[in-house]
Tab-separated table of C-alpha atoms and ligand atoms in Angstrom:
chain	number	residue	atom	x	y	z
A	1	UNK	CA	96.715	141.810	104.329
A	2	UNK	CA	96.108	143.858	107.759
A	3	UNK	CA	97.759	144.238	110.402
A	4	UNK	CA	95.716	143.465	113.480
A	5	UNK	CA	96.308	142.929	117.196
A	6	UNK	CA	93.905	140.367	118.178
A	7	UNK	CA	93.678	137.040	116.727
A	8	UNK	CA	90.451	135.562	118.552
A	9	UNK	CA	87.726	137.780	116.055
A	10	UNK	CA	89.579	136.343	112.973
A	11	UNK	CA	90.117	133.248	114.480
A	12	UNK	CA	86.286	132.626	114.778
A	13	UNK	CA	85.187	134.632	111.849
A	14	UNK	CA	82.396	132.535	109.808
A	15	UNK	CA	83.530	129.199	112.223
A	16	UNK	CA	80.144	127.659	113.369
A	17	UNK	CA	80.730	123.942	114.610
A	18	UNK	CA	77.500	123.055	115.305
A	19	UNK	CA	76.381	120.087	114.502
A	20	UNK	CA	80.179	119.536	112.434
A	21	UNK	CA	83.201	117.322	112.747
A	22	UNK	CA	86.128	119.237	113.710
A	23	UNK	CA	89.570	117.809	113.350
A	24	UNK	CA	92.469	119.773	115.303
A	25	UNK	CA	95.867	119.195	114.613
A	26	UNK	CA	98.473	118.968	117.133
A	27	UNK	CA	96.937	118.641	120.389
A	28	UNK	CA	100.221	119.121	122.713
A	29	UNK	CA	99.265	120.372	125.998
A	30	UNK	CA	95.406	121.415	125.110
A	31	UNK	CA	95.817	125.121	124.683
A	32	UNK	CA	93.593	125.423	121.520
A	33	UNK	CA	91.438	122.203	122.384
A	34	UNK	CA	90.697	124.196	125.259
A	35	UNK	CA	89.920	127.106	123.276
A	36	UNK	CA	87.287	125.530	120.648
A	37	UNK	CA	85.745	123.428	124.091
A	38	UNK	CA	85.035	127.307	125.667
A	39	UNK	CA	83.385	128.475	122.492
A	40	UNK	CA	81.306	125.589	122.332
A	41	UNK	CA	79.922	124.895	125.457
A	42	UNK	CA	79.599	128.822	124.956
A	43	UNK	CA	76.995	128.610	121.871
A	44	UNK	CA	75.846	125.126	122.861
A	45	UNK	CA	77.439	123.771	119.682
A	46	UNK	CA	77.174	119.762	119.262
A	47	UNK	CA	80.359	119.649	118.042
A	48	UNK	CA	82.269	116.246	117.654
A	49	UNK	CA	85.904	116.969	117.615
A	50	UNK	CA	88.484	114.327	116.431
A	51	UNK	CA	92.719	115.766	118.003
A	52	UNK	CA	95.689	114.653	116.635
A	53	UNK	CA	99.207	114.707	117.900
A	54	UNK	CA	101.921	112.506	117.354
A	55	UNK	CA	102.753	112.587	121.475
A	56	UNK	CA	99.969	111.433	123.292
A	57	UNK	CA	101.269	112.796	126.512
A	58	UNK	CA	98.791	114.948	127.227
A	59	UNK	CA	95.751	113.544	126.556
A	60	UNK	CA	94.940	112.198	129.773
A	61	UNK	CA	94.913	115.230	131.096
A	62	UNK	CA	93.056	117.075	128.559
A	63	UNK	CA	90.262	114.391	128.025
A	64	UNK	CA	89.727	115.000	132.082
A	65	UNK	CA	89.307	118.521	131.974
A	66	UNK	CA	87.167	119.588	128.840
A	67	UNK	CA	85.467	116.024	127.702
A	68	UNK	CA	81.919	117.133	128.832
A	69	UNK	CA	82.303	120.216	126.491
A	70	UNK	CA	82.114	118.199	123.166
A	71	UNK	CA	79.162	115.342	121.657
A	72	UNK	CA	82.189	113.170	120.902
A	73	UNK	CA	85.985	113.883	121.924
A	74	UNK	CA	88.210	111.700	120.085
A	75	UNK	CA	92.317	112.455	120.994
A	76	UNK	CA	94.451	110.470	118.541
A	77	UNK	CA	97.944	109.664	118.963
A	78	UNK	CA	98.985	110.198	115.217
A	79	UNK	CA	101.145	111.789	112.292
A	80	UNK	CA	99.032	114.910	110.469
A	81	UNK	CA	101.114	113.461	107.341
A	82	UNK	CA	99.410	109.901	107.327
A	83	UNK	CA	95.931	110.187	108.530
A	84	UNK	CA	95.093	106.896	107.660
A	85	UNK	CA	92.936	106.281	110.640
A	86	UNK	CA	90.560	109.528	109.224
A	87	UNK	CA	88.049	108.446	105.885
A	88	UNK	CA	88.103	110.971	102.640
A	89	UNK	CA	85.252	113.333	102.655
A	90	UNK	CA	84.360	113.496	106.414
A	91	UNK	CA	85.807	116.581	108.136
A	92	UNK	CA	83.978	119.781	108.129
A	93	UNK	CA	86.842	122.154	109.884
A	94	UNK	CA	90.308	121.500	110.581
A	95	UNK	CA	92.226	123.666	112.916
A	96	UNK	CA	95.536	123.115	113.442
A	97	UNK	CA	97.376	126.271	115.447
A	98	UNK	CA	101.256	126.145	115.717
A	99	UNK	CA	101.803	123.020	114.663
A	100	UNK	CA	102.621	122.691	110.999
A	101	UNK	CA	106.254	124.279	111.873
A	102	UNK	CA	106.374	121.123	113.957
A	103	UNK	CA	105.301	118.866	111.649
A	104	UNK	CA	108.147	120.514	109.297
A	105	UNK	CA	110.457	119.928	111.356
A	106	UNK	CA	111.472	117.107	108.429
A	107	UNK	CA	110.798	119.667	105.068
A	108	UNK	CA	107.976	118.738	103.018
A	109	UNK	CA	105.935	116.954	105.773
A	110	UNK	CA	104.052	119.939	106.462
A	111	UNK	CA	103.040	119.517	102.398
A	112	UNK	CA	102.245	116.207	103.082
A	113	UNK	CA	99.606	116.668	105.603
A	114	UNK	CA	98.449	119.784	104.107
A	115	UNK	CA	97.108	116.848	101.350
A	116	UNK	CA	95.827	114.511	103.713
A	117	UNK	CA	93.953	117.905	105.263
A	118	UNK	CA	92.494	117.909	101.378
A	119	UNK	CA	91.597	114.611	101.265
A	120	UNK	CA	89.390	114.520	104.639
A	121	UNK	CA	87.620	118.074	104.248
A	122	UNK	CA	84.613	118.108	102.861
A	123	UNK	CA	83.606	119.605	99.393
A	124	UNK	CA	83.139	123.630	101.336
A	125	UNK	CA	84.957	122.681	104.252
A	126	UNK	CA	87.371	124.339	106.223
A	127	UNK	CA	90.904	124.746	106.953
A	128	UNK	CA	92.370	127.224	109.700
A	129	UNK	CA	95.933	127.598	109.983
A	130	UNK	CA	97.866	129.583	112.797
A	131	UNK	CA	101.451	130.071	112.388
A	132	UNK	CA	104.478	131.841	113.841
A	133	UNK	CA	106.105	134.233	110.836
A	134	UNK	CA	109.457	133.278	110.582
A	135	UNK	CA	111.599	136.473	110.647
A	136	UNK	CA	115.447	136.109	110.439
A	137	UNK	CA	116.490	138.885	112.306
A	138	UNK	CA	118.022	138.449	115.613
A	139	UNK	CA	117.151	140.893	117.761
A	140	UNK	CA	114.332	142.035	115.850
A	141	UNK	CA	113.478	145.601	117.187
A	142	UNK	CA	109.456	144.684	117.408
A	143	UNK	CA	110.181	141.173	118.894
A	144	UNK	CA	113.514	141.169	120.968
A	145	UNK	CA	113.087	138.197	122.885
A	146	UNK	CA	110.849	136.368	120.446
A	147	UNK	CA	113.871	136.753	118.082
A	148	UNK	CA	116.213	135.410	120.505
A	149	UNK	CA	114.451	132.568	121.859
A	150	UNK	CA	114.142	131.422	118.619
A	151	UNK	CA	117.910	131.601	117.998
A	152	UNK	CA	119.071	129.997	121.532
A	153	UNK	CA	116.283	126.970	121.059
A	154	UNK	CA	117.318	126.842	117.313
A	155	UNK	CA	121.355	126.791	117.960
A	156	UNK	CA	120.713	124.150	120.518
A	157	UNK	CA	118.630	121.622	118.222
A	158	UNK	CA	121.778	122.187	115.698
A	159	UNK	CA	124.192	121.216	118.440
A	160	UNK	CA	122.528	118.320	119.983
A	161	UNK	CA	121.607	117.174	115.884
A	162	UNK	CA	118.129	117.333	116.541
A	163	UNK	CA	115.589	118.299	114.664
A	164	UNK	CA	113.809	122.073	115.166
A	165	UNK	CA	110.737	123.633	114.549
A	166	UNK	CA	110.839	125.319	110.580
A	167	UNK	CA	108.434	128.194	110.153
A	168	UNK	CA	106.700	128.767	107.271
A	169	UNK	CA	105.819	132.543	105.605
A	170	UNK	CA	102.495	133.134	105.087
A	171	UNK	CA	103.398	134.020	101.504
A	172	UNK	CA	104.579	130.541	100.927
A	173	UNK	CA	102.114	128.912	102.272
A	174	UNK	CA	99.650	130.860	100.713
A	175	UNK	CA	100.986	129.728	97.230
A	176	UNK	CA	101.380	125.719	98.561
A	177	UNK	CA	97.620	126.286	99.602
A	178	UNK	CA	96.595	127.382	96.127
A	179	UNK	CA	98.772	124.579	93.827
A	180	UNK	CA	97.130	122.193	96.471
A	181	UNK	CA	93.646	123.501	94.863
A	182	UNK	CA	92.293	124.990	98.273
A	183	UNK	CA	89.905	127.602	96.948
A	184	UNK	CA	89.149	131.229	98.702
A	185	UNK	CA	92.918	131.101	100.075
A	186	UNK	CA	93.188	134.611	102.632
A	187	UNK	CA	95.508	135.363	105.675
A	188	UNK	CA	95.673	137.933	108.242
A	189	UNK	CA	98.863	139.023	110.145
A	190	UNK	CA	98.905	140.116	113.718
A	191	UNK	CA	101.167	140.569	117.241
A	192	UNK	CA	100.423	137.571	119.453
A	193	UNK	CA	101.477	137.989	123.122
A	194	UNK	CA	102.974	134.598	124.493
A	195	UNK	CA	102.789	134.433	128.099
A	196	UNK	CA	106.464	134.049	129.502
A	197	UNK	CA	105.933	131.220	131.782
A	198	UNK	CA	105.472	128.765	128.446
A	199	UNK	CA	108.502	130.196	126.833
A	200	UNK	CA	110.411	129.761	130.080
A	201	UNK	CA	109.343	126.500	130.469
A	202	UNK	CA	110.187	125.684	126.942
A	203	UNK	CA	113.928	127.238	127.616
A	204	UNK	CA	114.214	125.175	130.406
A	205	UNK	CA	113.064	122.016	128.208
A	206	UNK	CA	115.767	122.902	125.824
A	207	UNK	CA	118.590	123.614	128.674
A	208	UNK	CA	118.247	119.775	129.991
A	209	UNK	CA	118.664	118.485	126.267
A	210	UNK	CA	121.646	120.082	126.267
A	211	UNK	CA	122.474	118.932	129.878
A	212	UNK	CA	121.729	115.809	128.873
A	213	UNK	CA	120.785	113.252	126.712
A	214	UNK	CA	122.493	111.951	123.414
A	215	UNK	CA	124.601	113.551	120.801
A	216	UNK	CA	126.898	115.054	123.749
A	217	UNK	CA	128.894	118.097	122.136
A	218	UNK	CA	132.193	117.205	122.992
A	219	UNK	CA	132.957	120.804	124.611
A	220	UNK	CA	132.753	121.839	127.975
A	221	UNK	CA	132.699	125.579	127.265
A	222	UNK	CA	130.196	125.490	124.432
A	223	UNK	CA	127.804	123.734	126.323
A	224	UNK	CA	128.626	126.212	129.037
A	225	UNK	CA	128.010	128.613	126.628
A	226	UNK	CA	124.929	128.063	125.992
A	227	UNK	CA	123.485	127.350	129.319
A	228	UNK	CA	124.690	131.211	130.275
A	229	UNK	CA	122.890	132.513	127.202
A	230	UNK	CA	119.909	130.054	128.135
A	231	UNK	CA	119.831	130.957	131.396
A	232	UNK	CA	120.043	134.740	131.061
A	233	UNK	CA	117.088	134.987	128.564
A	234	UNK	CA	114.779	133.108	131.241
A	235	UNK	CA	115.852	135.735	133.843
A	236	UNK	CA	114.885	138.684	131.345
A	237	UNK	CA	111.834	136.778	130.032
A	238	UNK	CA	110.214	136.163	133.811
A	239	UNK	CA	110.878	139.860	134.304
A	240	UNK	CA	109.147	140.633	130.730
A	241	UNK	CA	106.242	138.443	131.960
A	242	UNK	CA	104.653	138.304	128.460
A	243	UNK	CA	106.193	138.696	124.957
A	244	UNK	CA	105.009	139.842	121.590
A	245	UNK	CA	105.584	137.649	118.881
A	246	UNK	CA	104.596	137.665	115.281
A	247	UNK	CA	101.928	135.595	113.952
A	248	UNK	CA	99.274	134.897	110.861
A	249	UNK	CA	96.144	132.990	110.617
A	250	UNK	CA	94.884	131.687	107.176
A	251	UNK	CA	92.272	130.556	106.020
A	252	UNK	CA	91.172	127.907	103.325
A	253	UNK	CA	88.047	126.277	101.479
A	254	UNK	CA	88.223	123.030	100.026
B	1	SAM	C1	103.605	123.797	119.445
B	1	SAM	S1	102.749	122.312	119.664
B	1	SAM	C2	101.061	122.652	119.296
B	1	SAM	C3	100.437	123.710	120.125
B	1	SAM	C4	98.931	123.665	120.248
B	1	SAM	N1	98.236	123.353	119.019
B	1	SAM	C5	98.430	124.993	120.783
B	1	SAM	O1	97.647	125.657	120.131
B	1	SAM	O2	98.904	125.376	121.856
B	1	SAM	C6	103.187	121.349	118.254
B	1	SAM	C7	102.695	119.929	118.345
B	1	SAM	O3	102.829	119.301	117.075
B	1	SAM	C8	103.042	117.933	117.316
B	1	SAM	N2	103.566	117.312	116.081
B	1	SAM	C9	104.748	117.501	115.473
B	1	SAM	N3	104.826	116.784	114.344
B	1	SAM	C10	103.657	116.114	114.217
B	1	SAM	C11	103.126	115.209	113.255
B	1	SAM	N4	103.824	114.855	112.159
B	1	SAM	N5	101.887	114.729	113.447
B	1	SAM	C12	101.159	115.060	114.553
B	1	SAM	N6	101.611	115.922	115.487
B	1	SAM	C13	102.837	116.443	115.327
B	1	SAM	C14	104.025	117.921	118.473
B	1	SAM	O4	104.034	116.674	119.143
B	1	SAM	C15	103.472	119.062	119.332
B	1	SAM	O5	102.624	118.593	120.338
Protein backbone atom coordinates (compact mmCIF):
# COMPACT_ATOMS: atom_id res chain seq x y z
CA UNK A 1 0.00 0.00 0.00
CA UNK A 2 1.46 3.62 -1.06
CA UNK A 3 0.66 6.58 -0.39
CA UNK A 4 0.22 8.67 -3.51
CA UNK A 5 -1.17 12.08 -4.44
CA UNK A 6 -2.68 11.61 -7.73
CA UNK A 7 -5.31 9.22 -8.51
CA UNK A 8 -5.67 9.65 -12.46
CA UNK A 9 -2.13 7.33 -13.28
CA UNK A 10 -3.61 4.53 -11.04
CA UNK A 11 -6.88 5.13 -12.10
CA UNK A 12 -5.95 4.25 -15.77
CA UNK A 13 -3.18 1.88 -15.08
CA UNK A 14 -3.56 -1.33 -17.51
CA UNK A 15 -7.45 0.18 -18.43
CA UNK A 16 -7.68 -0.07 -22.31
CA UNK A 17 -11.48 0.11 -23.42
CA UNK A 18 -11.10 -0.33 -26.80
CA UNK A 19 -13.17 -2.24 -28.47
CA UNK A 20 -14.82 -3.35 -24.59
CA UNK A 21 -18.07 -2.97 -22.75
CA UNK A 22 -17.71 -0.77 -19.89
CA UNK A 23 -20.31 -0.66 -17.19
CA UNK A 24 -20.06 2.45 -14.68
CA UNK A 25 -21.82 2.50 -11.64
CA UNK A 26 -23.53 5.40 -10.29
CA UNK A 27 -23.80 7.92 -12.87
CA UNK A 28 -25.11 11.02 -10.63
CA UNK A 29 -24.20 14.18 -12.20
CA UNK A 30 -21.55 12.71 -14.95
CA UNK A 31 -18.31 13.53 -13.24
CA UNK A 32 -16.57 10.14 -14.01
CA UNK A 33 -18.76 9.44 -17.25
CA UNK A 34 -17.19 12.49 -18.25
CA UNK A 35 -13.91 11.34 -17.30
CA UNK A 36 -13.79 7.79 -19.22
CA UNK A 37 -15.68 9.94 -22.45
CA UNK A 38 -12.20 12.37 -22.36
CA UNK A 39 -9.91 9.39 -22.34
CA UNK A 40 -11.63 7.85 -25.05
CA UNK A 41 -12.27 10.18 -27.58
CA UNK A 42 -8.52 10.81 -26.41
CA UNK A 43 -7.11 7.25 -27.71
CA UNK A 44 -9.95 6.83 -30.19
CA UNK A 45 -11.23 3.90 -28.13
CA UNK A 46 -14.65 2.25 -29.52
CA UNK A 47 -15.81 1.89 -26.33
CA UNK A 48 -19.56 1.00 -25.62
CA UNK A 49 -20.36 2.09 -22.17
CA UNK A 50 -23.55 0.86 -20.35
CA UNK A 51 -24.25 3.80 -16.69
CA UNK A 52 -26.20 2.96 -13.97
CA UNK A 53 -27.79 5.02 -11.29
CA UNK A 54 -30.76 4.54 -9.42
CA UNK A 55 -31.77 8.57 -10.09
CA UNK A 56 -32.02 9.20 -13.54
CA UNK A 57 -31.90 12.90 -13.07
CA UNK A 58 -29.10 13.57 -14.80
CA UNK A 59 -29.02 11.77 -17.70
CA UNK A 60 -30.48 14.13 -19.96
CA UNK A 61 -27.99 16.24 -19.46
CA UNK A 62 -25.13 13.99 -19.62
CA UNK A 63 -26.32 12.00 -22.77
CA UNK A 64 -26.29 15.78 -24.44
CA UNK A 65 -22.95 16.63 -23.63
CA UNK A 66 -20.56 13.52 -24.09
CA UNK A 67 -22.87 10.98 -26.35
CA UNK A 68 -20.65 11.46 -29.50
CA UNK A 69 -17.61 10.33 -27.35
CA UNK A 70 -18.74 6.62 -27.03
CA UNK A 71 -19.85 3.63 -30.03
CA UNK A 72 -22.88 3.05 -27.81
CA UNK A 73 -23.95 5.16 -24.59
CA UNK A 74 -26.47 3.37 -22.70
CA UNK A 75 -27.60 5.46 -19.15
CA UNK A 76 -29.80 3.15 -17.07
CA UNK A 77 -32.00 4.17 -14.40
CA UNK A 78 -31.26 1.15 -12.02
CA UNK A 79 -30.17 -0.53 -8.59
CA UNK A 80 -26.19 -1.81 -8.81
CA UNK A 81 -27.76 -4.59 -6.36
CA UNK A 82 -30.26 -6.10 -9.01
CA UNK A 83 -28.83 -5.78 -12.40
CA UNK A 84 -31.29 -7.78 -13.90
CA UNK A 85 -31.51 -5.76 -17.03
CA UNK A 86 -27.39 -6.69 -17.58
CA UNK A 87 -26.74 -10.72 -18.99
CA UNK A 88 -23.91 -12.94 -17.00
CA UNK A 89 -20.65 -12.93 -18.75
CA UNK A 90 -20.82 -9.65 -20.78
CA UNK A 91 -18.95 -6.78 -19.10
CA UNK A 92 -15.34 -6.29 -19.67
CA UNK A 93 -14.68 -3.24 -16.99
CA UNK A 94 -16.79 -1.92 -14.39
CA UNK A 95 -16.04 1.35 -12.81
CA UNK A 96 -17.96 2.51 -10.25
CA UNK A 97 -16.23 5.76 -8.30
CA UNK A 98 -17.95 6.94 -5.02
CA UNK A 99 -20.79 5.18 -5.19
CA UNK A 100 -20.74 1.91 -3.31
CA UNK A 101 -20.94 4.10 0.10
CA UNK A 102 -24.20 5.11 -1.53
CA UNK A 103 -25.37 2.04 -2.41
CA UNK A 104 -24.61 1.08 1.44
CA UNK A 105 -26.44 3.38 2.57
CA UNK A 106 -28.85 0.10 3.56
CA UNK A 107 -25.67 -2.40 4.96
CA UNK A 108 -24.99 -5.27 2.89
CA UNK A 109 -26.28 -3.78 -0.44
CA UNK A 110 -22.97 -2.73 -1.37
CA UNK A 111 -22.20 -6.85 -0.99
CA UNK A 112 -24.97 -7.41 -3.00
CA UNK A 113 -23.96 -5.61 -6.05
CA UNK A 114 -20.42 -6.35 -5.54
CA UNK A 115 -22.02 -10.10 -6.72
CA UNK A 116 -24.03 -8.95 -9.42
CA UNK A 117 -20.51 -6.98 -10.51
CA UNK A 118 -19.22 -10.92 -10.45
CA UNK A 119 -21.80 -12.24 -12.27
CA UNK A 120 -21.60 -9.71 -15.41
CA UNK A 121 -17.63 -9.45 -15.68
CA UNK A 122 -16.14 -11.48 -17.84
CA UNK A 123 -13.76 -14.47 -17.04
CA UNK A 124 -10.32 -11.60 -16.82
CA UNK A 125 -12.43 -8.74 -16.53
CA UNK A 126 -12.27 -5.83 -14.55
CA UNK A 127 -13.46 -4.14 -11.56
CA UNK A 128 -12.32 -0.51 -10.41
CA UNK A 129 -13.47 0.76 -7.25
CA UNK A 130 -12.97 4.43 -5.88
CA UNK A 131 -13.90 5.10 -2.42
CA UNK A 132 -13.79 7.73 0.31
CA UNK A 133 -11.76 6.09 3.56
CA UNK A 134 -13.91 6.41 6.29
CA UNK A 135 -11.92 7.96 9.19
CA UNK A 136 -13.76 8.63 12.53
CA UNK A 137 -12.02 11.44 13.71
CA UNK A 138 -13.63 14.74 13.77
CA UNK A 139 -11.48 17.23 13.05
CA UNK A 140 -8.97 15.10 11.60
CA UNK A 141 -5.67 17.18 11.55
CA UNK A 142 -4.92 16.10 7.63
CA UNK A 143 -8.63 16.60 6.62
CA UNK A 144 -10.35 19.35 8.83
CA UNK A 145 -13.19 20.12 6.83
CA UNK A 146 -13.49 16.76 5.11
CA UNK A 147 -13.93 15.46 8.71
CA UNK A 148 -16.52 17.88 9.50
CA UNK A 149 -18.61 17.83 6.56
CA UNK A 150 -18.92 14.43 7.04
CA UNK A 151 -20.16 14.86 10.63
CA UNK A 152 -22.71 17.92 9.91
CA UNK A 153 -24.22 15.88 6.63
CA UNK A 154 -24.07 12.66 8.80
CA UNK A 155 -25.86 14.25 12.11
CA UNK A 156 -28.44 15.66 9.81
CA UNK A 157 -29.45 12.26 7.95
CA UNK A 158 -29.75 10.90 11.77
CA UNK A 159 -32.09 13.74 12.64
CA UNK A 160 -34.30 13.88 9.70
CA UNK A 161 -34.21 9.53 9.93
CA UNK A 162 -32.79 9.31 6.69
CA UNK A 163 -30.56 7.23 5.42
CA UNK A 164 -26.55 8.37 4.90
CA UNK A 165 -23.81 7.50 2.92
CA UNK A 166 -21.61 4.37 4.93
CA UNK A 167 -17.99 4.24 3.89
CA UNK A 168 -16.25 1.32 3.54
CA UNK A 169 -12.21 0.69 4.57
CA UNK A 170 -10.25 -0.44 2.01
CA UNK A 171 -9.16 -3.25 4.33
CA UNK A 172 -12.66 -4.52 4.45
CA UNK A 173 -13.37 -4.39 1.28
CA UNK A 174 -10.35 -5.86 0.28
CA UNK A 175 -11.27 -9.07 2.29
CA UNK A 176 -15.27 -8.95 0.88
CA UNK A 177 -13.44 -8.76 -2.60
CA UNK A 178 -11.41 -11.89 -1.95
CA UNK A 179 -14.38 -14.30 -0.15
CA UNK A 180 -16.34 -12.99 -3.28
CA UNK A 181 -13.48 -14.96 -5.37
CA UNK A 182 -12.22 -11.71 -7.26
CA UNK A 183 -8.67 -12.75 -8.05
CA UNK A 184 -5.43 -10.24 -8.15
CA UNK A 185 -7.31 -8.07 -5.35
CA UNK A 186 -4.74 -4.60 -4.85
CA UNK A 187 -5.55 -0.99 -3.62
CA UNK A 188 -3.77 2.18 -3.53
CA UNK A 189 -4.42 5.06 -1.02
CA UNK A 190 -4.11 8.69 -1.87
CA UNK A 191 -5.25 12.63 -0.95
CA UNK A 192 -8.04 13.59 -3.34
CA UNK A 193 -8.76 17.36 -3.54
CA UNK A 194 -12.65 17.98 -3.80
CA UNK A 195 -13.38 21.20 -5.26
CA UNK A 196 -15.46 23.31 -2.63
CA UNK A 197 -18.20 24.43 -4.81
CA UNK A 198 -19.61 20.50 -4.86
CA UNK A 199 -19.25 20.21 -1.17
CA UNK A 200 -21.00 23.55 -0.75
CA UNK A 201 -23.56 22.66 -2.88
CA UNK A 202 -23.99 19.38 -1.18
CA UNK A 203 -24.23 21.41 2.38
CA UNK A 204 -26.70 23.43 1.00
CA UNK A 205 -28.67 20.18 -0.28
CA UNK A 206 -28.53 18.92 3.21
CA UNK A 207 -29.54 22.47 4.94
CA UNK A 208 -33.09 22.45 2.94
CA UNK A 209 -33.74 18.74 4.18
CA UNK A 210 -33.51 19.97 7.32
CA UNK A 211 -35.53 23.16 6.43
CA UNK A 212 -37.85 21.11 5.11
CA UNK A 213 -39.37 18.12 4.19
CA UNK A 214 -40.63 15.12 6.42
CA UNK A 215 -39.56 13.73 9.69
CA UNK A 216 -39.67 17.47 11.19
CA UNK A 217 -37.45 17.39 14.49
CA UNK A 218 -39.73 18.74 16.81
CA UNK A 219 -37.10 21.50 18.09
CA UNK A 220 -36.70 24.86 17.08
CA UNK A 221 -33.20 25.31 18.49
CA UNK A 222 -31.75 22.04 17.24
CA UNK A 223 -32.71 22.66 13.91
CA UNK A 224 -31.31 26.10 14.50
CA UNK A 225 -28.47 24.45 15.57
CA UNK A 226 -27.61 22.92 12.90
CA UNK A 227 -28.28 25.41 10.24
CA UNK A 228 -25.47 27.75 12.23
CA UNK A 229 -23.02 24.86 12.13
CA UNK A 230 -24.20 24.23 8.38
CA UNK A 231 -23.95 27.48 7.48
CA UNK A 232 -20.58 28.36 9.01
CA UNK A 233 -18.71 25.39 7.35
CA UNK A 234 -19.96 26.71 3.78
CA UNK A 235 -18.50 30.16 4.68
CA UNK A 236 -15.02 28.50 5.65
CA UNK A 237 -15.26 25.96 2.80
CA UNK A 238 -15.85 28.85 -0.14
CA UNK A 239 -12.89 30.57 1.48
CA UNK A 240 -10.85 27.08 1.44
CA UNK A 241 -11.87 26.82 -2.25
CA UNK A 242 -10.72 23.16 -2.49
CA UNK A 243 -10.35 20.44 0.21
CA UNK A 244 -8.23 17.39 0.70
CA UNK A 245 -9.94 14.38 1.43
CA UNK A 246 -8.88 10.82 1.81
CA UNK A 247 -9.42 8.31 -0.75
CA UNK A 248 -8.42 4.59 -2.25
CA UNK A 249 -8.83 3.01 -5.54
CA UNK A 250 -8.87 -0.86 -5.88
CA UNK A 251 -8.62 -2.92 -8.15
CA UNK A 252 -10.07 -6.47 -9.04
CA UNK A 253 -9.94 -9.44 -11.68
CA UNK A 254 -12.66 -11.71 -12.08
C1 LIG B 1 -21.68 10.26 -5.00
S1 LIG B 1 -22.71 9.81 -6.31
C2 LIG B 1 -21.66 9.15 -7.56
C3 LIG B 1 -20.61 10.07 -8.05
C4 LIG B 1 -20.07 9.79 -9.44
N1 LIG B 1 -19.84 8.39 -9.73
C5 LIG B 1 -18.77 10.55 -9.63
O1 LIG B 1 -17.74 9.95 -9.88
O2 LIG B 1 -18.81 11.77 -9.46
C6 LIG B 1 -23.49 8.33 -5.75
C7 LIG B 1 -24.59 7.87 -6.68
O3 LIG B 1 -24.97 6.54 -6.32
C8 LIG B 1 -26.33 6.41 -6.66
N2 LIG B 1 -26.87 5.22 -5.98
C9 LIG B 1 -27.07 5.01 -4.66
N3 LIG B 1 -27.54 3.78 -4.44
C10 LIG B 1 -27.65 3.17 -5.64
C11 LIG B 1 -28.07 1.88 -6.07
N4 LIG B 1 -28.47 0.94 -5.19
N5 LIG B 1 -28.04 1.60 -7.38
C12 LIG B 1 -27.65 2.53 -8.30
N6 LIG B 1 -27.23 3.76 -7.94
C13 LIG B 1 -27.22 4.08 -6.64
C14 LIG B 1 -26.95 7.72 -6.20
O4 LIG B 1 -28.19 7.96 -6.83
C15 LIG B 1 -25.86 8.71 -6.61
O5 LIG B 1 -26.12 9.28 -7.86
Amino acid sequence: MYQIYTADQYLWEGLNLDGKVVLEGGTSWGNTTGRIAEKVKANNWKTKLISVDIDDSHFDEIKERISDAFMKLDLRKGDLSRLDFVEDNSIDVIICNYTLSSVNQFPMRAVRALGEFYRILKSEGQLVIMEEIPIWAVEHRDYPYWSQRLRVIKSISVLKAMAHFNEIHPTDLEETLKMMNYRDVRYQEFKESIDSSLATRFLDKRKQTLLKGYNDIDNENLTKGFVEITEKLVKELEKAESFAAPAYIMKAVK
